[in-house]
mmCIF file of C-alpha atoms in Angstrom:
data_model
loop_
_atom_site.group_PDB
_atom_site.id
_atom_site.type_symbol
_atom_site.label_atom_id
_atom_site.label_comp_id
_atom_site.label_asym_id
_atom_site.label_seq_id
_atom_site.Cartn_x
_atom_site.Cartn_y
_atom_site.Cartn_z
ATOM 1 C CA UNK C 1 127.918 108.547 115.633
ATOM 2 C CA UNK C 2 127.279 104.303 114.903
ATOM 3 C CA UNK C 3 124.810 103.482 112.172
ATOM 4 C CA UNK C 4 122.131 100.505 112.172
ATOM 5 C CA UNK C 5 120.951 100.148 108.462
ATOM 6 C CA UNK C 6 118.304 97.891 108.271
ATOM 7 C CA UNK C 7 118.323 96.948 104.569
ATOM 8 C CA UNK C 8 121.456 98.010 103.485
ATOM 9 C CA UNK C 9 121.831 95.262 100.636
ATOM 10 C CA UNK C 10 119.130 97.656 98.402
ATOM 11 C CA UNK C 11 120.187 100.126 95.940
ATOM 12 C CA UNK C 12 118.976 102.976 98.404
ATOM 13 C CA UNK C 13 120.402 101.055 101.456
ATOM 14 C CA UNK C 14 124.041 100.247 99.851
ATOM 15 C CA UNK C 15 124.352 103.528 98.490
ATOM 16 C CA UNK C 16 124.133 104.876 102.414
ATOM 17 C CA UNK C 17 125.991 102.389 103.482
ATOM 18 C CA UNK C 18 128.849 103.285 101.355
ATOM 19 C CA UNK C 19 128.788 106.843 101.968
ATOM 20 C CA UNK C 20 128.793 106.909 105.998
ATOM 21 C CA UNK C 21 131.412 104.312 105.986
ATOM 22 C CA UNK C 22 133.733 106.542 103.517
ATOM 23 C CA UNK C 23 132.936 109.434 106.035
ATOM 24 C CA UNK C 24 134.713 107.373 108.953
ATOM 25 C CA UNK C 25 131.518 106.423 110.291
ATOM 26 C CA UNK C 26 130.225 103.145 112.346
ATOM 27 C CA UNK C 27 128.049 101.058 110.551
ATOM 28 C CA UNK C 28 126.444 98.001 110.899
ATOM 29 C CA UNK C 29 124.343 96.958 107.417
ATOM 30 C CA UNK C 30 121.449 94.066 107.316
ATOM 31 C CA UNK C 31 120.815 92.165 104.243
ATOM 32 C CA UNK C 32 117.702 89.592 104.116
ATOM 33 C CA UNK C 33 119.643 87.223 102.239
ATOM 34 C CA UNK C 34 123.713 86.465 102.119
ATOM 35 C CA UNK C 35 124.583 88.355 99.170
ATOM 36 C CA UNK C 36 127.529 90.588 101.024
ATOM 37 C CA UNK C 37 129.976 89.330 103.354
ATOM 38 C CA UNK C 38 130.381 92.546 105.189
ATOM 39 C CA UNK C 39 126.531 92.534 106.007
ATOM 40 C CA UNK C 40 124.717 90.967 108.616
ATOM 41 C CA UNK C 41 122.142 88.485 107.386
ATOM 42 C CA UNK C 42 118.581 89.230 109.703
ATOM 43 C CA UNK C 43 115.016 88.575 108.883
ATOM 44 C CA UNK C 44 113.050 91.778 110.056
ATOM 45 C CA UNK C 45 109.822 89.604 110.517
ATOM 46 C CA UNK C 46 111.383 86.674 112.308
ATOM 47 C CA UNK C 47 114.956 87.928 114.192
ATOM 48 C CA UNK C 48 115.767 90.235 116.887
ATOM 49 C CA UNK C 49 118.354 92.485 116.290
ATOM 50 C CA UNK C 50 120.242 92.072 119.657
ATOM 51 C CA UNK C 51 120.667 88.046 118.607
ATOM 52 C CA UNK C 52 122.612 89.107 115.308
ATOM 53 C CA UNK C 53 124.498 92.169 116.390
ATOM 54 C CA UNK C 54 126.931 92.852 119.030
ATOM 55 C CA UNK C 55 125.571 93.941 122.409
ATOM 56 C CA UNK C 56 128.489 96.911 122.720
ATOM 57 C CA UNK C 57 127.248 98.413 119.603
ATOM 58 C CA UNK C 58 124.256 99.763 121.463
ATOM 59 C CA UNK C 59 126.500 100.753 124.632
ATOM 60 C CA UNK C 60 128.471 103.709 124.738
ATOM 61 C CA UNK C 61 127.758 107.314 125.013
ATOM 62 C CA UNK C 62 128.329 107.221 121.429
ATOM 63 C CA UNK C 63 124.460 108.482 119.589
ATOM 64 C CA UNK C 64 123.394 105.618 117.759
ATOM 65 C CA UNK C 65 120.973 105.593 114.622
ATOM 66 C CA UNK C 66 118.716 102.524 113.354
ATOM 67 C CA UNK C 67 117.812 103.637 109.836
ATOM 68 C CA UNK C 68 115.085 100.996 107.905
ATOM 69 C CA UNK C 69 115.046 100.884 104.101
#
């Protein structure tokens, strides 16, 4: 399973983050400003997700998630 946290620079957010990623997991985490380096900056209000992540996250026959915090 791949993981799309939208938010994943919050308290609830990072705490997910961290967990799925211990559990072997693939996951892609947002933040809204640069505060991490391993998360993706994106503005919910003005961005599309397909311009900041990469297209063969969504391919595959993998199930993909989009969780928003």
């Amino acid at each position: 399973m791949k993981f799309l946290l939208i938010g994943a620079s919050g308290y609830i957010g990072r705490h997910c983050y961290e967990h799925l990623k211990s559990r072997g997991f693939t996951v892609v985490g947002t933040q809204f400003r640069s505060i991490s380096p391993e998360l993706i900056t994106f503005d919910l209000s003005q961005d599309a997700i397909a311009s900041v992540v990469d297209e063969s996250f969504f391919t595959g026959n993998e199930k993909t998630f989009a969780i928003i915090f």
